[in-house]
mmCIF file of C-alpha atoms and ligand atoms in Angstrom:
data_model
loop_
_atom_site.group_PDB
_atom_site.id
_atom_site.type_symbol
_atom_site.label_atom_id
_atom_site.label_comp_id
_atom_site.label_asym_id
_atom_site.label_seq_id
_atom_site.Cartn_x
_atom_site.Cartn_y
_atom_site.Cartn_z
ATOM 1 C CA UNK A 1 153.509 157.359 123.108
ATOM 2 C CA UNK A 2 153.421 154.937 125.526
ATOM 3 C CA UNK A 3 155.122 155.562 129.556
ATOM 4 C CA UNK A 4 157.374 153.340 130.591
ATOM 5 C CA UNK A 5 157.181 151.473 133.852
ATOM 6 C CA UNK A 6 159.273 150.497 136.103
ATOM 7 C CA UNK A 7 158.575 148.484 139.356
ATOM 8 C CA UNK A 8 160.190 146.825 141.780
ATOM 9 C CA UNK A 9 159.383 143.034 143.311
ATOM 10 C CA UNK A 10 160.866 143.043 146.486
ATOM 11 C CA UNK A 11 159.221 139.785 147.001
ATOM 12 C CA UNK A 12 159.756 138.619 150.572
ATOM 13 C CA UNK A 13 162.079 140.471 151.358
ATOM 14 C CA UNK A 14 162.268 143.646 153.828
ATOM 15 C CA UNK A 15 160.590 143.703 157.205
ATOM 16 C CA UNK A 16 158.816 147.532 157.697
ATOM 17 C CA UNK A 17 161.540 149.490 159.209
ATOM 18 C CA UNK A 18 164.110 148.278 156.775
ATOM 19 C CA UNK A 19 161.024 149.027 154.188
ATOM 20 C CA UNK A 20 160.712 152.451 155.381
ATOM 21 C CA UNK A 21 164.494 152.634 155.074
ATOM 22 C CA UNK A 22 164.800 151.339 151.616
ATOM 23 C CA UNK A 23 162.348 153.996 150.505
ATOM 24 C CA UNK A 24 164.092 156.824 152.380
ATOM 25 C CA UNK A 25 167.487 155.941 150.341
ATOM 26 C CA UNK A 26 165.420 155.749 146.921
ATOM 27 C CA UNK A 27 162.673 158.348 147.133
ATOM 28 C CA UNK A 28 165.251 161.433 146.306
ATOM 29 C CA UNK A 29 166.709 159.441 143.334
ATOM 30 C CA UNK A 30 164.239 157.495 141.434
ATOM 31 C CA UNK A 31 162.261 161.107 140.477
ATOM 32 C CA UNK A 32 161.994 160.720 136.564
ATOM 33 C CA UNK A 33 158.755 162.682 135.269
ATOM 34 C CA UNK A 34 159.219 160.368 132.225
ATOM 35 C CA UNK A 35 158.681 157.208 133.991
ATOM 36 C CA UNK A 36 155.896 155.879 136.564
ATOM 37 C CA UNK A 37 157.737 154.235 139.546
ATOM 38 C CA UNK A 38 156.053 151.646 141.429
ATOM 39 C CA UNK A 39 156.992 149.540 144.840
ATOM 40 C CA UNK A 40 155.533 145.865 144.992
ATOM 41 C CA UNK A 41 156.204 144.965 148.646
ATOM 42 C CA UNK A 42 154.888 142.303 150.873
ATOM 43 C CA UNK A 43 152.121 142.763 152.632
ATOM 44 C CA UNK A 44 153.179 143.941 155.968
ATOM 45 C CA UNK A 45 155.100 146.905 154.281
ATOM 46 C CA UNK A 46 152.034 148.203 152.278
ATOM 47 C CA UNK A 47 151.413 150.530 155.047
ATOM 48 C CA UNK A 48 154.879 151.909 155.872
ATOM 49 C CA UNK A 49 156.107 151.845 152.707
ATOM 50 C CA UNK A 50 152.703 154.411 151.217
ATOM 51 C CA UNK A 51 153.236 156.336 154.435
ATOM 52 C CA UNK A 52 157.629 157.198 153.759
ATOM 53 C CA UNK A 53 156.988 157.492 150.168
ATOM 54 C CA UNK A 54 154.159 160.397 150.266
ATOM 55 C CA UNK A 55 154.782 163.769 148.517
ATOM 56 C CA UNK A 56 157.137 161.745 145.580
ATOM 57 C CA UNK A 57 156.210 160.133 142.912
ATOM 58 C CA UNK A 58 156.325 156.859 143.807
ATOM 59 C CA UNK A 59 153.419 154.358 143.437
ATOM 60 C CA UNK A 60 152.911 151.312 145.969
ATOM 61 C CA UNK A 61 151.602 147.955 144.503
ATOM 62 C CA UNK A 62 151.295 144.255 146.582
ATOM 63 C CA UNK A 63 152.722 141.451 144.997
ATOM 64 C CA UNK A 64 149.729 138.988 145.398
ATOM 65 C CA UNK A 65 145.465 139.587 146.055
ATOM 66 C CA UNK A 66 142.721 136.909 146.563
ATOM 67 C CA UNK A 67 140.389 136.909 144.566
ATOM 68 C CA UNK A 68 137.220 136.773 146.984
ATOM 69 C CA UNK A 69 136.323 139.780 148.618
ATOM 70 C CA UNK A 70 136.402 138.761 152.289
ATOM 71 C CA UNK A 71 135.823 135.263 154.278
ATOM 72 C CA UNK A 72 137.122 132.417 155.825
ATOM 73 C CA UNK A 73 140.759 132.542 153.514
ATOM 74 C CA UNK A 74 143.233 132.587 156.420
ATOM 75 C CA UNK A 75 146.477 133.776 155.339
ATOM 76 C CA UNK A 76 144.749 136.180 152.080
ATOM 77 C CA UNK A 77 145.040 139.959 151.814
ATOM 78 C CA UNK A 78 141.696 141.510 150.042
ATOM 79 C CA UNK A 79 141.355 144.036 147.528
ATOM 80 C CA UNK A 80 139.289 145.892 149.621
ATOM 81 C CA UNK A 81 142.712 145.719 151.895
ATOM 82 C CA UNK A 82 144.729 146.916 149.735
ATOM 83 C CA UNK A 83 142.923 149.757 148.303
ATOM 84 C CA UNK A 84 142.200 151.042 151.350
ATOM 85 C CA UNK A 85 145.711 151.263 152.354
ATOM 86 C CA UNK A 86 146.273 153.295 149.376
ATOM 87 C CA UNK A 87 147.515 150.377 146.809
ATOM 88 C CA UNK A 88 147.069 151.374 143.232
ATOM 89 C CA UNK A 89 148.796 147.946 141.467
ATOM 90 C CA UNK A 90 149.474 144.279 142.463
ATOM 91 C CA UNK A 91 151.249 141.623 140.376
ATOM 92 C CA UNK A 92 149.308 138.792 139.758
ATOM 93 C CA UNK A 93 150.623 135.590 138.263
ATOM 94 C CA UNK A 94 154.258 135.563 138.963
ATOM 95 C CA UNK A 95 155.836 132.857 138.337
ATOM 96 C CA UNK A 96 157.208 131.958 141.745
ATOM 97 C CA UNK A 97 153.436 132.280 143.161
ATOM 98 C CA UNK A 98 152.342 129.816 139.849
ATOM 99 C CA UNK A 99 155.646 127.433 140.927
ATOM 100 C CA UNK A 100 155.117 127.502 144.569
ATOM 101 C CA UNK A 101 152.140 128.003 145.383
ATOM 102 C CA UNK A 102 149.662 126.642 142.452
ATOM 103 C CA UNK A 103 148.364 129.674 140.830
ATOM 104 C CA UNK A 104 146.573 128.850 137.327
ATOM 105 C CA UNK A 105 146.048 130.749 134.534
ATOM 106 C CA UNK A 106 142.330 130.351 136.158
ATOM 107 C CA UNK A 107 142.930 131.850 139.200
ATOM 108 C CA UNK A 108 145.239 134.905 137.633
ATOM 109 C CA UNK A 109 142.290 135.336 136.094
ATOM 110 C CA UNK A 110 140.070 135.233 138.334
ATOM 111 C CA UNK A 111 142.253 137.573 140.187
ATOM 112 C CA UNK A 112 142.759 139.733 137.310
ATOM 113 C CA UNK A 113 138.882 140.536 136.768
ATOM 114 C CA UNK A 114 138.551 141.338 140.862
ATOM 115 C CA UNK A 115 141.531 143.906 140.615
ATOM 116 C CA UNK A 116 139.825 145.645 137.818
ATOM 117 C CA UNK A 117 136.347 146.054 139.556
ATOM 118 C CA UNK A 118 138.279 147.331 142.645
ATOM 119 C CA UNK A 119 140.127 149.594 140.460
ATOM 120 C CA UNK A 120 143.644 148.280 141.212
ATOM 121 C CA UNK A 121 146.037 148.082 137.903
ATOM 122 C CA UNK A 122 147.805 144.691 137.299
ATOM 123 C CA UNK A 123 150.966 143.617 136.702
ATOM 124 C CA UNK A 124 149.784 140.466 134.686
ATOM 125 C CA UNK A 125 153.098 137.626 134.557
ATOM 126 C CA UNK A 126 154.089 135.749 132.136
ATOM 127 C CA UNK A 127 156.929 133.691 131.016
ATOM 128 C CA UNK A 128 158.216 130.504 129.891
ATOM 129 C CA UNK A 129 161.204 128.206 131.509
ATOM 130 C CA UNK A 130 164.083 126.719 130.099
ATOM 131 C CA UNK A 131 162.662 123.448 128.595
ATOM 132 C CA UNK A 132 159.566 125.360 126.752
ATOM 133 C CA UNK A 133 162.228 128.082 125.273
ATOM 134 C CA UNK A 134 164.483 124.650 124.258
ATOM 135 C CA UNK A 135 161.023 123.214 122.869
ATOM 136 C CA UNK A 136 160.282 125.688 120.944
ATOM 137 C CA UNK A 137 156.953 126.462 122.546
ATOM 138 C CA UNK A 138 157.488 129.938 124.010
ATOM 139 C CA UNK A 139 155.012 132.064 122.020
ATOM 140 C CA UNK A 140 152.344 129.578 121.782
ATOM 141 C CA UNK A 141 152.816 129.162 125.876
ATOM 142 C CA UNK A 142 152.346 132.922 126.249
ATOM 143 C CA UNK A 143 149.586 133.611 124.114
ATOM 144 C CA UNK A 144 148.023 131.111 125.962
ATOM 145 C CA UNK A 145 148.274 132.504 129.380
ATOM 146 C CA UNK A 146 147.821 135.953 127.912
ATOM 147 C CA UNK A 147 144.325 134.623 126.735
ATOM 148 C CA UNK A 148 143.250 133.030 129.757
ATOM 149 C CA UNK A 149 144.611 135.894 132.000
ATOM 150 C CA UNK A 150 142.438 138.839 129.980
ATOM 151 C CA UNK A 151 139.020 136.667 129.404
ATOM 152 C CA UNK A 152 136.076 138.852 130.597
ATOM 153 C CA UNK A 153 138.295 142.163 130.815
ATOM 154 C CA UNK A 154 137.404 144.651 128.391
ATOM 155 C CA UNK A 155 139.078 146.768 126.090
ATOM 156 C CA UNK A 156 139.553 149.999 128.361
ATOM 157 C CA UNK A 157 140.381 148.166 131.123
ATOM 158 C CA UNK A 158 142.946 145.846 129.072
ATOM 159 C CA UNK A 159 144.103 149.806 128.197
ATOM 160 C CA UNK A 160 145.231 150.184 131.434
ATOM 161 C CA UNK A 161 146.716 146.676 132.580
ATOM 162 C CA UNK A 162 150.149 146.222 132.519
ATOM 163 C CA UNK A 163 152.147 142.930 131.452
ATOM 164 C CA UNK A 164 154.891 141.285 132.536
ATOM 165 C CA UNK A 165 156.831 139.026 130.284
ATOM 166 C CA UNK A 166 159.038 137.630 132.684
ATOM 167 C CA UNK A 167 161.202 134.001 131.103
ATOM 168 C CA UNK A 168 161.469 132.086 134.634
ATOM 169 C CA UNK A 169 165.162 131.145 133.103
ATOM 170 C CA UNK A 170 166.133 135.061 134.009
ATOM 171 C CA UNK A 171 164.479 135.258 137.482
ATOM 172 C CA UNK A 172 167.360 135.610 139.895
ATOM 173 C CA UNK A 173 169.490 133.944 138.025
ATOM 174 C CA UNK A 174 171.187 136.759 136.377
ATOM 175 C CA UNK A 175 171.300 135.494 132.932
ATOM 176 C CA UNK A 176 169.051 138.690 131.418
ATOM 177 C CA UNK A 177 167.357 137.870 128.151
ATOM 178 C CA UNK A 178 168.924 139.606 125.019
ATOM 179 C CA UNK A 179 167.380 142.718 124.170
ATOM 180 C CA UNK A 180 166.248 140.962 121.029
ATOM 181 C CA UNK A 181 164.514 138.031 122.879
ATOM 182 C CA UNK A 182 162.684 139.962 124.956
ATOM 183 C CA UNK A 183 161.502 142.196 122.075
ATOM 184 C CA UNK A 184 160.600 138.918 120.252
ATOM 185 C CA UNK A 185 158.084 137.700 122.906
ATOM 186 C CA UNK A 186 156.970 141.719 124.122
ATOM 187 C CA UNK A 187 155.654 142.256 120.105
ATOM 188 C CA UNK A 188 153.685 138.704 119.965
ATOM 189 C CA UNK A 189 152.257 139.739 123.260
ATOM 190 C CA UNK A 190 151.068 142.964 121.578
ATOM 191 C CA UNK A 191 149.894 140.843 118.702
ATOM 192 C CA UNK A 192 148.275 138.592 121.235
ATOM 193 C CA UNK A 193 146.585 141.546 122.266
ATOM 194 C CA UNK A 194 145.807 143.243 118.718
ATOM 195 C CA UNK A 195 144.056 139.916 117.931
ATOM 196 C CA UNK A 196 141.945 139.749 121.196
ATOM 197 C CA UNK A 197 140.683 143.369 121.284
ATOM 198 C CA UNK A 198 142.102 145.698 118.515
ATOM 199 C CA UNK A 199 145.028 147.846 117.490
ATOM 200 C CA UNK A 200 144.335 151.033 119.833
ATOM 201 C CA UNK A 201 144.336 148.662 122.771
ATOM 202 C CA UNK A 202 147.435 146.690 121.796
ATOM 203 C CA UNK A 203 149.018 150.049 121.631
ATOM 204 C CA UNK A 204 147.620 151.318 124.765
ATOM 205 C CA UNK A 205 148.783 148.444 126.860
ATOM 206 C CA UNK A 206 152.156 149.129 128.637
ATOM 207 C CA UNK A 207 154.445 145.610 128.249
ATOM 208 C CA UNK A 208 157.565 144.906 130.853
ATOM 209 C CA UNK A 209 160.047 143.363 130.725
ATOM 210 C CA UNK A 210 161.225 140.979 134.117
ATOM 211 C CA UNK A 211 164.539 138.573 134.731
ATOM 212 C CA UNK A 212 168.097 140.275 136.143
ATOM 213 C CA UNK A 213 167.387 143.322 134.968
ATOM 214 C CA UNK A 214 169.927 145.200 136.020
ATOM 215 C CA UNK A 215 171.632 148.833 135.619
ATOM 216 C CA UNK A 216 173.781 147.768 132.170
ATOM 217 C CA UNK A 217 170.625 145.716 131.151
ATOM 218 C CA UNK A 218 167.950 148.165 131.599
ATOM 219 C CA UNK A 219 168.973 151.020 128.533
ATOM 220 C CA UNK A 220 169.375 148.254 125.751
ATOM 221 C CA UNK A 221 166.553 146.338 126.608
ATOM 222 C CA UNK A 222 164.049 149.552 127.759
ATOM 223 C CA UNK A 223 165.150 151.187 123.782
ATOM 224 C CA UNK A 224 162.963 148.503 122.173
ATOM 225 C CA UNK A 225 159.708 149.382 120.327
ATOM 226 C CA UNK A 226 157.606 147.090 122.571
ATOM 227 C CA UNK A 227 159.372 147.016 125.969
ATOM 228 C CA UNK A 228 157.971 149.951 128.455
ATOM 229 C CA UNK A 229 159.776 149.207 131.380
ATOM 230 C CA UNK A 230 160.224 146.366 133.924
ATOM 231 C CA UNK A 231 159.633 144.357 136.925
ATOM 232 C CA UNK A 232 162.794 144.258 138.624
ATOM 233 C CA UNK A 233 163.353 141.969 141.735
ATOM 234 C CA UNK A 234 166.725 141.944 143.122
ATOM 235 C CA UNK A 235 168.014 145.071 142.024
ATOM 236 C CA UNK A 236 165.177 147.003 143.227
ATOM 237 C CA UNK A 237 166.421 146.127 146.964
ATOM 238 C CA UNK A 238 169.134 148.631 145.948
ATOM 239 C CA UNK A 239 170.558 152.094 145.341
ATOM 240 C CA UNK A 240 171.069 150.529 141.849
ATOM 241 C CA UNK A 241 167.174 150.770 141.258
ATOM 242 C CA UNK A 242 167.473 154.718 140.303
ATOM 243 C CA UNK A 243 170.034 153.954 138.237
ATOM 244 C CA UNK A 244 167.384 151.341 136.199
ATOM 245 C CA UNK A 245 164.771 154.536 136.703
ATOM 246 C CA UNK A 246 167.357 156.858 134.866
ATOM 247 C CA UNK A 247 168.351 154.534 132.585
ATOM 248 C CA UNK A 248 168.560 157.930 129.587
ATOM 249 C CA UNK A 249 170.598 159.648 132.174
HETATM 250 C C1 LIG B 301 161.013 139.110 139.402
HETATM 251 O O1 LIG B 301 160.961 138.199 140.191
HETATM 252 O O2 LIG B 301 159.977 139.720 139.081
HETATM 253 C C2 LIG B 301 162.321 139.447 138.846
HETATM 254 C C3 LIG B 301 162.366 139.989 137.678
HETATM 255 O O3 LIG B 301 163.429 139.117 139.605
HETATM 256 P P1 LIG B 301 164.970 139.393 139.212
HETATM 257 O O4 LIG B 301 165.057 140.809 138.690
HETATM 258 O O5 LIG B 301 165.701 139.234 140.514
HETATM 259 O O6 LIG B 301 165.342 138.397 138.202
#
C-alpha cells in the first residue's frame, strides 16, 4: 500500500518571515500520520522554513537544483546546498522552469541522476498543454519525458522517486483535471514504468497529481487507484492546504 503525498509549490512566492509565518499557521493542522507532507519553497526560505517546521512532521523540499556540484553557475543552488540545510526532496522539471527557463528532458535528467547520488528524493514533472491534449498526443508525450527523465536511475532508486503528472492546462488556471483524466495519464505512467523496470517498481513508485488542486478537488481525485497525492501550488499558500492534507477527514 502505497503513502500518499502531498506537497506544496509555493513557487516564488513568500519572502522568509512570511515563510516562517505560513508554516506557523499550517504546522498544527496538516498532522496526518497517513500522509507525508512536504514544503517546496524557494531558495531563500529553505533555511527558515526547516528551522519553524522542526518537531512536526513536515518535510522541506526546493523547487529547482543544478545539476553540477559546485562552480562558476552564478545564480544555481547545489545539492550539496540543499542537503546540508536539511532538504530531503526538490522538484525537478516543472513545467514553468521547462517554459521559462529552458529545462529539457536532458537536463531533468541530468538533474534527476545528481539528486539521487546526493540522496535527495524527486518530484519528477510532467505534463502536457492544451494543444498536445487537443492532438491527441498526451500519453505518447509523457512516456516520453518519463523515459528520458529515469535513464541511468535504477530500480530502487526509481522505488523511491516521486512523479508529478502535472497537464500545464490546470496550472493556476483553476480548471482541475477530472478525476478520470488524471487517473488516465497516472496508470500509463505506471505502465511507463512497469515497462522500463518491472511490476514491484511500478508499484513502489508514488504518482501525484498537480493543476488547481484544491480542497473539493483533492478527495475525488486522491480516491483513484494510481493517484498518491499531489503537488499543489496556489492552495498550499493557504489555511486551505490542511484541508487538501485531511482530505478523509
Ligand atoms: C504547480 O505549479 O505545481 C501547481 C500544481 O499549481 P496550481 O495548484 O496553482 O495549479
Amino acid at each position: 500500500m502505497r503513502k500518499k503525498i502531498i506537497a506544496g509549490n509555493w513557487k516564488m512566492n513568500k519572502t522568509p518571515s512570511e515563510a516562517v509565518a505560513l508554516v506557523e499557521l499550517l504546522k498544527p493542522l496538516v498532522n496526518n500520520p497517513d500522509v507525508d507532507v512536504v514544503f517546496c519553497v524557494p531558495a531563500i526560505d529553505i533555511i527558515p522554513v526547516i528551522e519553524a517546521a522542526k518537531g512536526s512532521n513536515i518535510g522541506v523540499g526546493a523547487e529547482n537544483m543544478y545539476y553540477e556540484e559546485s562552480g562558476a553557475y552564478t545564480g544555481e543552488i547545489s545539492p550539496d546546498m540543499l542537503t546540508d540545510a536539511g532538504c530531503s526532496y526538490v522538484i525537478l522539471g516543472h513545467s514553468e522552469r521547462r517554459g521559462y527557463f529552458a529545462e529539457t528532458n536532458e537536463s531533468v535528467n541530468k538533474k534527476v541522476l545528481k539528486a539521487f547520488e546526493h540522496g535527495l528524493i524527486p518530484i519528477i514533472c510532467c505534463g502536457e498543454s492544451l494543444e498536445q491534449r487537443e492532438q491527441g498526443i498526451t500519453i505518447d508525450w509523457i512516456r516520453q519525458q518519463v523515459k528520458i527523465a529515469f535513464l541511468g536511475v535504477s530500480a530502487d532508486q526509481t522505488k523511491t522517486a516521486i512523479i508529478a503528472y502535472e497537464p500545464i492546462w490546470a496550472i493556476g488556471t483553476g480548471k482541475t483535471a477530472t478525476a478520470d483524466q488524471a487517473e488516465e495519464v497516472c496508470k500509463a505512467i505506471r505502465s511507463c514504468i512497469g515497462e522500463i523496470y518491472d511490476q514491484e517498481t511500478a508499484d513502489a513508485i508514488r504518482i501525484q497529481y498537480g493543476g488547481s488542486v484544491n480542497a473539493k478537488t483533492a478527495p475525488e481525485l486522491f480516491a483513484m487507484p494510481d493517484i498518491d497525492g499531489g503537488l499543489v501550488g496556489g492552495a498550499a499558500l493557504k489555511a486551505e492546504f490542511a484541508d487538501i492534507v485531511n482530505y478523509k477527514k
